[in-house]
Tab-separated table of C-alpha atoms and ligand atoms in Angstrom:
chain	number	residue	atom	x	y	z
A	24	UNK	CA	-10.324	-37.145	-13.717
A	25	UNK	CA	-9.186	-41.263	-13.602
A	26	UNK	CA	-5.774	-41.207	-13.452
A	27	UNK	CA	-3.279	-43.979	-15.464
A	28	UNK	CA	-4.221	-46.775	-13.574
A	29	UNK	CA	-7.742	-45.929	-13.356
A	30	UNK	CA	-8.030	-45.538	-17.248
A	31	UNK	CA	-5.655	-48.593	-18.314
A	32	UNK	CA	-3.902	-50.999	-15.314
A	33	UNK	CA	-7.702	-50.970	-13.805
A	34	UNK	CA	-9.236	-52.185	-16.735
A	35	UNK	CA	-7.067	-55.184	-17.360
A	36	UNK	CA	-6.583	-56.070	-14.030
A	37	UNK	CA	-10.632	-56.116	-13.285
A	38	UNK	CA	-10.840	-58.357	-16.472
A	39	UNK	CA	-9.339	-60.735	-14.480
A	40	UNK	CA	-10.851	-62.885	-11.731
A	41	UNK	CA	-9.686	-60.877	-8.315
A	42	UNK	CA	-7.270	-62.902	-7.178
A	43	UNK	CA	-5.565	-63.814	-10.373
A	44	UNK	CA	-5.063	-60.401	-11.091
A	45	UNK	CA	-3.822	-60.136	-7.684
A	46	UNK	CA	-1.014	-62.896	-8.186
A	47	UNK	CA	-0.082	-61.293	-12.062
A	48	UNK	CA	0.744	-58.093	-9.759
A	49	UNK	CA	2.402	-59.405	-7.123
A	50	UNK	CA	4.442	-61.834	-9.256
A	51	UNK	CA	5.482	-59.042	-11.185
A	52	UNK	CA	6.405	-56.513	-8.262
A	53	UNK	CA	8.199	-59.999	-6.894
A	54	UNK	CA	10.125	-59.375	-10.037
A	55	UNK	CA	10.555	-56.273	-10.059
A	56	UNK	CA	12.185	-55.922	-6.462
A	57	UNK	CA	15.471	-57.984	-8.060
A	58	UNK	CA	15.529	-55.748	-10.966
A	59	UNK	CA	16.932	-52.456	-10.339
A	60	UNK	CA	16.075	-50.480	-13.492
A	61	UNK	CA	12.460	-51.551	-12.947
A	62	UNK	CA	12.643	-50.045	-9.448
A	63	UNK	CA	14.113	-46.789	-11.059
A	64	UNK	CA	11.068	-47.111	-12.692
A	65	UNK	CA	8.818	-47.664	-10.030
A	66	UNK	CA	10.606	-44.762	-8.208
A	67	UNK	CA	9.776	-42.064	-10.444
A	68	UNK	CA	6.077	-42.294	-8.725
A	69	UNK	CA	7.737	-41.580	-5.101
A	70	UNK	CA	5.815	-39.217	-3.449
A	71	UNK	CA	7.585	-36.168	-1.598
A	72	UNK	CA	8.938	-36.755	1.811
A	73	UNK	CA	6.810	-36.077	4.668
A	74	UNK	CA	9.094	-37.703	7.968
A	75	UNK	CA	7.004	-38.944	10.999
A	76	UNK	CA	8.819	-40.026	13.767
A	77	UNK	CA	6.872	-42.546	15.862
A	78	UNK	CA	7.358	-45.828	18.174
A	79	UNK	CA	11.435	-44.659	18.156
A	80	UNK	CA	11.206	-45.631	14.482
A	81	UNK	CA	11.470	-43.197	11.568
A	82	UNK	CA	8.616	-42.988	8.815
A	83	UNK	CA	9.602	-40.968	5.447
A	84	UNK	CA	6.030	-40.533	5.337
A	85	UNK	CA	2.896	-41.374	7.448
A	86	UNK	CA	1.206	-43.441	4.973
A	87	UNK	CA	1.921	-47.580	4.432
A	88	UNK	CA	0.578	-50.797	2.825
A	89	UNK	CA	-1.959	-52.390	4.777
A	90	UNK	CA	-1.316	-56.436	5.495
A	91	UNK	CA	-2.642	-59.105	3.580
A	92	UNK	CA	-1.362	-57.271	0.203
A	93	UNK	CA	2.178	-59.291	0.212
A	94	UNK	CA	1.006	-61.985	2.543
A	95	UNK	CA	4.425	-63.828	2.375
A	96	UNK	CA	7.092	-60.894	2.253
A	97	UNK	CA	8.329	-60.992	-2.026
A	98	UNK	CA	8.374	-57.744	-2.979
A	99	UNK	CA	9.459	-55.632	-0.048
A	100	UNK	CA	12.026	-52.924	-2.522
A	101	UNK	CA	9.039	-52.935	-4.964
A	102	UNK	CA	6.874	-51.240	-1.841
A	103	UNK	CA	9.405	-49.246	-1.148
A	104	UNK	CA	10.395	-47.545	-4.556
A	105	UNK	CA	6.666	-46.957	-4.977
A	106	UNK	CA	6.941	-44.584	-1.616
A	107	UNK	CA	5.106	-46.005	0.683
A	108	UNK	CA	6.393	-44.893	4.427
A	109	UNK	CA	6.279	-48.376	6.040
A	110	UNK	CA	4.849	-51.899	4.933
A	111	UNK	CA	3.600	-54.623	6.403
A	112	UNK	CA	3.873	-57.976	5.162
A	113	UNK	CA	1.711	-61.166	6.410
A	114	UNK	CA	-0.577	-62.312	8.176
A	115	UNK	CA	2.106	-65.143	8.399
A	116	UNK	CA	1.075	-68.308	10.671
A	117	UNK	CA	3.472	-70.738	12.275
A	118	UNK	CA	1.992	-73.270	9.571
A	119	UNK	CA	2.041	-72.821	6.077
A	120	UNK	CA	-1.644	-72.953	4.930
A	121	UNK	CA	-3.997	-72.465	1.818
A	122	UNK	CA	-6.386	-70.947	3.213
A	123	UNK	CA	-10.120	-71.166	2.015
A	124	UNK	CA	-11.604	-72.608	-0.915
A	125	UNK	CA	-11.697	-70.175	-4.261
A	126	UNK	CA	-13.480	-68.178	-5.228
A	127	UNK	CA	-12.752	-65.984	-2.117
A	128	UNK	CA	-11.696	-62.136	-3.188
A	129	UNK	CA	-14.866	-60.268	-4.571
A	130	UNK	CA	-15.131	-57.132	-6.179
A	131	UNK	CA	-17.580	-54.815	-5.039
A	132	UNK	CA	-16.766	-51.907	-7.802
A	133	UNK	CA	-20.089	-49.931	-7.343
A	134	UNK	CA	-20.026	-50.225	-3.486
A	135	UNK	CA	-16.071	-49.359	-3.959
A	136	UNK	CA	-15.280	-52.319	-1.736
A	137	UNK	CA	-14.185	-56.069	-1.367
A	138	UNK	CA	-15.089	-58.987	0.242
A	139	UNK	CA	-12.496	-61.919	1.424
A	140	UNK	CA	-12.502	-65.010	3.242
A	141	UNK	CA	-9.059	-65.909	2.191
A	142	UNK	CA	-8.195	-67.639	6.013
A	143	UNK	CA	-4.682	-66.401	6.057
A	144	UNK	CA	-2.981	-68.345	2.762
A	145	UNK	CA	0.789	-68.049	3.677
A	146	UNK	CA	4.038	-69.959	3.361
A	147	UNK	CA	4.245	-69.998	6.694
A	148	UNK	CA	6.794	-68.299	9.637
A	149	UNK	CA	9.385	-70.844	8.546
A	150	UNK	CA	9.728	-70.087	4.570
A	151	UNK	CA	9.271	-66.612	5.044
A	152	UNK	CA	11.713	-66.023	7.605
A	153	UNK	CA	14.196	-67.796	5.379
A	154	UNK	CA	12.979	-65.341	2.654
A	155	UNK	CA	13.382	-62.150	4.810
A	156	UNK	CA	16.940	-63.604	5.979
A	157	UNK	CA	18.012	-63.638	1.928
A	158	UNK	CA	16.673	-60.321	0.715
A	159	UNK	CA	19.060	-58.845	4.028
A	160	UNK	CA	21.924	-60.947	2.435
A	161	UNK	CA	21.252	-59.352	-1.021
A	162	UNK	CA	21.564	-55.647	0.279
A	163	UNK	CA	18.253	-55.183	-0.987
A	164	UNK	CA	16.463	-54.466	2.874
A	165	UNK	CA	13.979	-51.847	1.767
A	166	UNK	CA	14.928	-47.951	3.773
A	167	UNK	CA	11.770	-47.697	5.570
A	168	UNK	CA	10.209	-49.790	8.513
A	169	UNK	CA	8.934	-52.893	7.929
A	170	UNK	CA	6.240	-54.304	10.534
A	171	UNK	CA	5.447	-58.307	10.416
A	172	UNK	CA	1.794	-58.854	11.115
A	173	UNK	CA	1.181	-62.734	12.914
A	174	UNK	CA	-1.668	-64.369	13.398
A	175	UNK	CA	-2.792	-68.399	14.382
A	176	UNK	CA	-2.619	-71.054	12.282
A	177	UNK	CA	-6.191	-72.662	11.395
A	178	UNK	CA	-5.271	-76.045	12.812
A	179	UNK	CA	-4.087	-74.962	16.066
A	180	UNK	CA	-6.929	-75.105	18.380
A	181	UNK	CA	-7.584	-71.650	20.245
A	182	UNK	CA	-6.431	-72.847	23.254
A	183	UNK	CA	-3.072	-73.424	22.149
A	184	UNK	CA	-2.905	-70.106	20.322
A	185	UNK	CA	0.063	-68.639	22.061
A	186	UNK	CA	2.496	-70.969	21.483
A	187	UNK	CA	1.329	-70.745	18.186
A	188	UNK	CA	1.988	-66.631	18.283
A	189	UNK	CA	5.226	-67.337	19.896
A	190	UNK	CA	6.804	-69.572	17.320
A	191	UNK	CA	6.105	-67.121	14.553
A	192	UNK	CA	7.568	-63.873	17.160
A	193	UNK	CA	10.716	-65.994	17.458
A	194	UNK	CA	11.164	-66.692	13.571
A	195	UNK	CA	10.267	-63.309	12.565
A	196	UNK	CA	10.678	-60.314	15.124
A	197	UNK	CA	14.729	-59.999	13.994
A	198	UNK	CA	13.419	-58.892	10.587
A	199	UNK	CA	11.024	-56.596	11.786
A	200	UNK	CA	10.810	-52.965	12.726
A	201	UNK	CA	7.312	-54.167	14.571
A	202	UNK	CA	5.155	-57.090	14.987
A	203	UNK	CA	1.492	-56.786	14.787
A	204	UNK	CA	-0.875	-59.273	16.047
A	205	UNK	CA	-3.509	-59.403	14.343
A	206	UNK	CA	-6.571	-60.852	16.429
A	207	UNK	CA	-9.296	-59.679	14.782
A	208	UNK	CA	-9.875	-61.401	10.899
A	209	UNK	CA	-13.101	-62.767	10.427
A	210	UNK	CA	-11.818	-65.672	8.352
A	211	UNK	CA	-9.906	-68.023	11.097
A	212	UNK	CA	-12.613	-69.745	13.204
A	213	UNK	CA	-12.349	-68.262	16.695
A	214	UNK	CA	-9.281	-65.719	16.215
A	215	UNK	CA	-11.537	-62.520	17.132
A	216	UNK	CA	-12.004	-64.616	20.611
A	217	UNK	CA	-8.689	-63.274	21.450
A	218	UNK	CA	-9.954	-59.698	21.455
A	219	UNK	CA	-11.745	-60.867	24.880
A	220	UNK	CA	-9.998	-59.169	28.003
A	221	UNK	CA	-8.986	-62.631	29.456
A	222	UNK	CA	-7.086	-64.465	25.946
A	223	UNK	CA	-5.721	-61.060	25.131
A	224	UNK	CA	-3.723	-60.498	28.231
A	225	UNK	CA	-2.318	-64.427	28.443
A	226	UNK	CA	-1.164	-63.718	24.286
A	227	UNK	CA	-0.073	-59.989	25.420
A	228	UNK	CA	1.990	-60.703	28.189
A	229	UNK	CA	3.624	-64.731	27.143
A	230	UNK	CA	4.782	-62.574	23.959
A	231	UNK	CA	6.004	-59.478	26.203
A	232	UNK	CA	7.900	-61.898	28.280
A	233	UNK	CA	9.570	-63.472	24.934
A	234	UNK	CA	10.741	-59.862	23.762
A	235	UNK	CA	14.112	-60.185	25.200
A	236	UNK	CA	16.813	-57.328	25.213
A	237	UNK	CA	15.975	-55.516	22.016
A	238	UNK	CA	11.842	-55.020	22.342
A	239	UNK	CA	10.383	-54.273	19.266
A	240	UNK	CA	7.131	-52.197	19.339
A	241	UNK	CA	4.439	-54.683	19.559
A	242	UNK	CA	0.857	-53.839	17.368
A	243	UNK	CA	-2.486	-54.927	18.138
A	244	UNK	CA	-4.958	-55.072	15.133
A	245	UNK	CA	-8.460	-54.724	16.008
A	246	UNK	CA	-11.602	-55.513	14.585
A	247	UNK	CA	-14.501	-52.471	13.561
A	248	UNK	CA	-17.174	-55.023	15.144
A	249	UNK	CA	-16.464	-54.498	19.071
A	250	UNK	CA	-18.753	-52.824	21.074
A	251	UNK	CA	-18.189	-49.896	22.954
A	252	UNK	CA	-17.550	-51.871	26.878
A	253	UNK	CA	-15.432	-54.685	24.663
A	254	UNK	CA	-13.353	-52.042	23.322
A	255	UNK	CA	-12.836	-50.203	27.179
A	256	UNK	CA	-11.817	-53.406	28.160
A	257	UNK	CA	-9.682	-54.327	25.348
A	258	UNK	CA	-8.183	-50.974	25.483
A	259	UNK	CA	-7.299	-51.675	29.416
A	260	UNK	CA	-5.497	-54.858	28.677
A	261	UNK	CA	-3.255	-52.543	26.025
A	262	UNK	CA	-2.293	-50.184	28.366
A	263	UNK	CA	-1.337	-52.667	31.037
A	264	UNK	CA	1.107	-54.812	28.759
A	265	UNK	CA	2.373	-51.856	27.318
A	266	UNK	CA	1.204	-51.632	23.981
A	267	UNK	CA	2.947	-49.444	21.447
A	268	UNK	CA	0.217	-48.959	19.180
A	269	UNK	CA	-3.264	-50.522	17.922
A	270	UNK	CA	-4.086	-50.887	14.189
A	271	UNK	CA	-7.736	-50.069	13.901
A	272	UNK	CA	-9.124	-51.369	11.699
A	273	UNK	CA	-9.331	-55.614	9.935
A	274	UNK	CA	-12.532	-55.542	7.832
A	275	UNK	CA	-15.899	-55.950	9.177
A	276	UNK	CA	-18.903	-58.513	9.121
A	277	UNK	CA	-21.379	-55.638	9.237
A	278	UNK	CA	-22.735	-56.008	5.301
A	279	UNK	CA	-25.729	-53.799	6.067
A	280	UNK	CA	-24.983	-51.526	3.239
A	281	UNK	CA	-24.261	-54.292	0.601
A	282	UNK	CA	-27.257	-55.199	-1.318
A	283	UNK	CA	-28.139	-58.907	-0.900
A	284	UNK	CA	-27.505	-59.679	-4.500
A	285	UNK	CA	-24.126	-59.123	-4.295
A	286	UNK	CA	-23.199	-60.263	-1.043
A	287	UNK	CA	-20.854	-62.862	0.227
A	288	UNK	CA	-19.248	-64.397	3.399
A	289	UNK	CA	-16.081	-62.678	4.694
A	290	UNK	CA	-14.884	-59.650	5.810
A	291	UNK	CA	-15.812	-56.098	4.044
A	292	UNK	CA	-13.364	-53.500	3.439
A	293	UNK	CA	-13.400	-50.422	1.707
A	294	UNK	CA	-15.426	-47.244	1.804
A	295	UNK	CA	-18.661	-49.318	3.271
A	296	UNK	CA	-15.766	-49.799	6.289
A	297	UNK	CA	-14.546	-45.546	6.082
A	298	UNK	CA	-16.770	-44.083	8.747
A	299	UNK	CA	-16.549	-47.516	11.359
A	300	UNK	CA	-13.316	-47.327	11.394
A	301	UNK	CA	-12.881	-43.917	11.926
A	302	UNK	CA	-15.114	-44.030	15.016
A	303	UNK	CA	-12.775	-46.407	16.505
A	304	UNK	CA	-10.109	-44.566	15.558
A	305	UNK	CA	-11.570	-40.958	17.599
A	306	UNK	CA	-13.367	-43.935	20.396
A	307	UNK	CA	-9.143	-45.012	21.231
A	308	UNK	CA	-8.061	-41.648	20.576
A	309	UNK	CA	-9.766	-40.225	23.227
A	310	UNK	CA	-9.594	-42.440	25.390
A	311	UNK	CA	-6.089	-43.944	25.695
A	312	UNK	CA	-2.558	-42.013	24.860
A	313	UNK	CA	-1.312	-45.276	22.358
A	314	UNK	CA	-0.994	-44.351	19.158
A	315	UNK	CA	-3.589	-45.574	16.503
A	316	UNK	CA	-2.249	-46.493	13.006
A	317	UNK	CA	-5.569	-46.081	10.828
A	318	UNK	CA	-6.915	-48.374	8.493
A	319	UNK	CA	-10.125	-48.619	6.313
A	320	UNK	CA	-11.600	-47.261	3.233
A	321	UNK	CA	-8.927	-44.684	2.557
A	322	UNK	CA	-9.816	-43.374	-0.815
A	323	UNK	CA	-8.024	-40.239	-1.524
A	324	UNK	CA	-6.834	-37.575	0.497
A	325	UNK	CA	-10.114	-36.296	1.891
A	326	UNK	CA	-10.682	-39.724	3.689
A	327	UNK	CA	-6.856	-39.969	4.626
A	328	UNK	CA	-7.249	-36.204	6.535
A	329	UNK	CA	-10.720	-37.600	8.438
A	330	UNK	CA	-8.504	-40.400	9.765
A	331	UNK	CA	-5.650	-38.150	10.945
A	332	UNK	CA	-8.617	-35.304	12.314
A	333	UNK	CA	-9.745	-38.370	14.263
A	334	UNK	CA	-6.314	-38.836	15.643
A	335	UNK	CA	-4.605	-41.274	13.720
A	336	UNK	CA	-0.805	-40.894	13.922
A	337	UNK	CA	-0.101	-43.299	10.688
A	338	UNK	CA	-2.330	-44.456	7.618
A	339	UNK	CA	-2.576	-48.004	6.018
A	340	UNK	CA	-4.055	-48.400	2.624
A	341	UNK	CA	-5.268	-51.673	0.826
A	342	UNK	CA	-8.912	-51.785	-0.993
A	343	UNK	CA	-8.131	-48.045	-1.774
A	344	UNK	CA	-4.846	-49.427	-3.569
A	345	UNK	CA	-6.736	-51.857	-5.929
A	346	UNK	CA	-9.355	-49.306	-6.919
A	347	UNK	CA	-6.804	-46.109	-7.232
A	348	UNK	CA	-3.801	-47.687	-7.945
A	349	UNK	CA	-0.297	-46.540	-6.600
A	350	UNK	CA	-1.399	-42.280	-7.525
A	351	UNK	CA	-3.590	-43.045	-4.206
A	352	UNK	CA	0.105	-42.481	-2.016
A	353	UNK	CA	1.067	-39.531	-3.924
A	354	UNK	CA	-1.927	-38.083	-4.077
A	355	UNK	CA	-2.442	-38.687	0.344
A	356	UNK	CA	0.921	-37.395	0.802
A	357	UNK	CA	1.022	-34.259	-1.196
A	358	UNK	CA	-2.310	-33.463	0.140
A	359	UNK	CA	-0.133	-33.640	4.094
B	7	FMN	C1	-8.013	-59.340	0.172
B	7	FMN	C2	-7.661	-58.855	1.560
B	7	FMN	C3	-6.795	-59.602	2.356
B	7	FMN	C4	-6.456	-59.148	3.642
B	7	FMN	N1	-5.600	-59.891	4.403
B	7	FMN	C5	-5.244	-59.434	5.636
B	7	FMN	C6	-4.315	-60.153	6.420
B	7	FMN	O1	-3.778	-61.190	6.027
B	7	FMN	N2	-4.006	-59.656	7.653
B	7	FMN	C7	-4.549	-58.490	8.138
B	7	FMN	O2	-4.212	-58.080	9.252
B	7	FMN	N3	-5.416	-57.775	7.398
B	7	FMN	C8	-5.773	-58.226	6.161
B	7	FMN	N4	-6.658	-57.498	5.414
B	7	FMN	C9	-7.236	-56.248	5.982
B	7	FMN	C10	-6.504	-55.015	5.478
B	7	FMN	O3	-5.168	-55.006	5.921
B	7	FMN	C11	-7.203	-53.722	5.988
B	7	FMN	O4	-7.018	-53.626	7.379
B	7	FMN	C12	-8.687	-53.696	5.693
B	7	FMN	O5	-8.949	-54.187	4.398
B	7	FMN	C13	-9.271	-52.274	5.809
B	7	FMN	O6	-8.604	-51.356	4.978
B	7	FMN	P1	-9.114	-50.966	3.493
B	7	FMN	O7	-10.552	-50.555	3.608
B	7	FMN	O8	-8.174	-49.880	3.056
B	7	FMN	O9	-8.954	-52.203	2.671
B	7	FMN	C14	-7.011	-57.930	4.133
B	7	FMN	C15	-7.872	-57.192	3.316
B	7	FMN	C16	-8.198	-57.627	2.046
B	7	FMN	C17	-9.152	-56.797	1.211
């Protein structure tokens, strides 16, 4: 049976083009999160508590929003009234940028999926730092960890991509509970390079160096796409820096399974993405002791359990989200 959303927020949201429906609802949560009644209201959807302690850090419950949902940090209390254990905000670059040209979010509704080539729109490290720094001021820091996912600003050439890392790390790791770097969108030119042994190690060990005193558990977000001896290495260079934990997985450039018709450029995510990901996510788990943090095509609880049976220790949802609306977390979470 559809639930609320699925019968009457779905239907007006999909009337709109994807990613105007996508600013309505984060323009709206934006509001919401300085409005306490309508977080009372928002509240009254938490799911149960289900604590997870991992990475030192304390989870009410082992399920989170994905990045790329609130790409420049506005609605952090509106996350967390809706229940969700941890959030992520970003990817944020050093740069502000505006990303690719529109149309770039597609709707995939029979393949329950999307397609994007948005190329990491953001404010930037600087505007969003200033934004996390306020919402502390206000008293309004949500009660569950919040991770900052970084990645490299288009116009910085590859080559110069850790300084570009670093600037972000030193705006933005006070705020956060972890920093993930993501390496692995499809959208910037070049990022997935950094997944190779080689780049990965200079970015993982300048930004180890950087941590200073109070470390915060750094994240590496992986793409679905690397072969098995790219992932054995990649997992190597992990364990040698240290690593507290990989996100796997971004979305993938595999669009086998989308008819031609309705195919696009950019990364797919959603259940097309389900079973890749969760081969990663048993590939790392059984071969390395870091702790994976699961993400794609998360539908409803069955697909949540697969990823934990695979040996995920934490759960990231996104396309899942759009499609099953905020019921998805409750529904994961009583299911635990
Ligand atoms: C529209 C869209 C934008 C995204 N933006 C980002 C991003 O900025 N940074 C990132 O690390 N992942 C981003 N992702 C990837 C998601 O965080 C997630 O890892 C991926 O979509 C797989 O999960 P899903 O199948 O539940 O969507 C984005 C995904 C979508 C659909």
């Amino acid at each position: 049976m559809k639930n609320f959303y699925e019968r009457l927020v779905r239907p007006l949201l999909f009337s709109l083009d994807a990613e105007t429906a996508h600013h309505v609802t984060m323009r709206l949560l934006g509001r919401a999160s300085r409005f306490d009644p309508a977080l009372r209201v928002l509240r009254s959807l938490q799911p149960p508590s289900k604590p997870k302690t991992l990475f030192g850090l304390n989870f009410p419950n082992p399920i989170g929003l994905a990045a790329g949902l609130d790409k420049n940090g506005i609605a952090l209390p509106a996350w967390a009234a809706l229940g969700f254990g941890f959030i992520e905000i970003g990817t944020v670059t050093a740069k502000a940028q505006p990303g690719n040209p529109k149309r770039r979010i597609f709707r995939l509704p029979e393949q329950q999926a999307l397609i994007n080539r948005l190329g990491f729109n953001n404010e930037g490290a600087d505007v969003i730092a200033n934004r996390l720094a306020a919402l502390h001021e206000s008293g309004r820091w949500p009660a569950v960890p919040v991770g900052i996912n970084i990645g490299k600003s288009k116009a910085t050439p590859l080559e110069q991509a850790t300084d570009d890392y670093l600037y972000s790390f030193r705006l933005l790791r006070d705020f956060a509970n972890y920093i993930t770097l993501n390496v692995s969108s499809p959208n910037t030119p070049g990022l997935r390079e950094l997944q190779e042994p080689e780049k990965l190690s200079d970015l993982l060990s300048a930004i180890g160096k950087e941590a200073g005193t109070v470390r915060k558990p750094l994240i590496v977000k992986i793409s679905p796409d690397l072969a098995a001896a790219e992932l054995k290495d990649l997992l190597a260079v992990c364990e040698e820096n240290g690593l507290s934990g990989i996100i796997a997985t971004n979305t993938t450039l595999d669009h086998a399974s989308i008819p031609p018709r309705l195919d696009q450029a950019g990364g797919l995510s959603g259940a097309p993405l389900r079973n890749k990901s969760t081969t990663l996510v048993r590939e790392i788990a059984a071969r390395s002791t870091i702790p994976v943090i699961a993400s794609g095509g998360i539908f409803d609880a069955e697909s949540a359990r697969e990823k934990f049976q695979a040996g995920a220790q934490l759960l990231q949802l996104y396309t899942g989200l759009i499609y099953r609306g905020p019921q998805l977390l409750r529904e994961i979470v009583d299911s635990l």
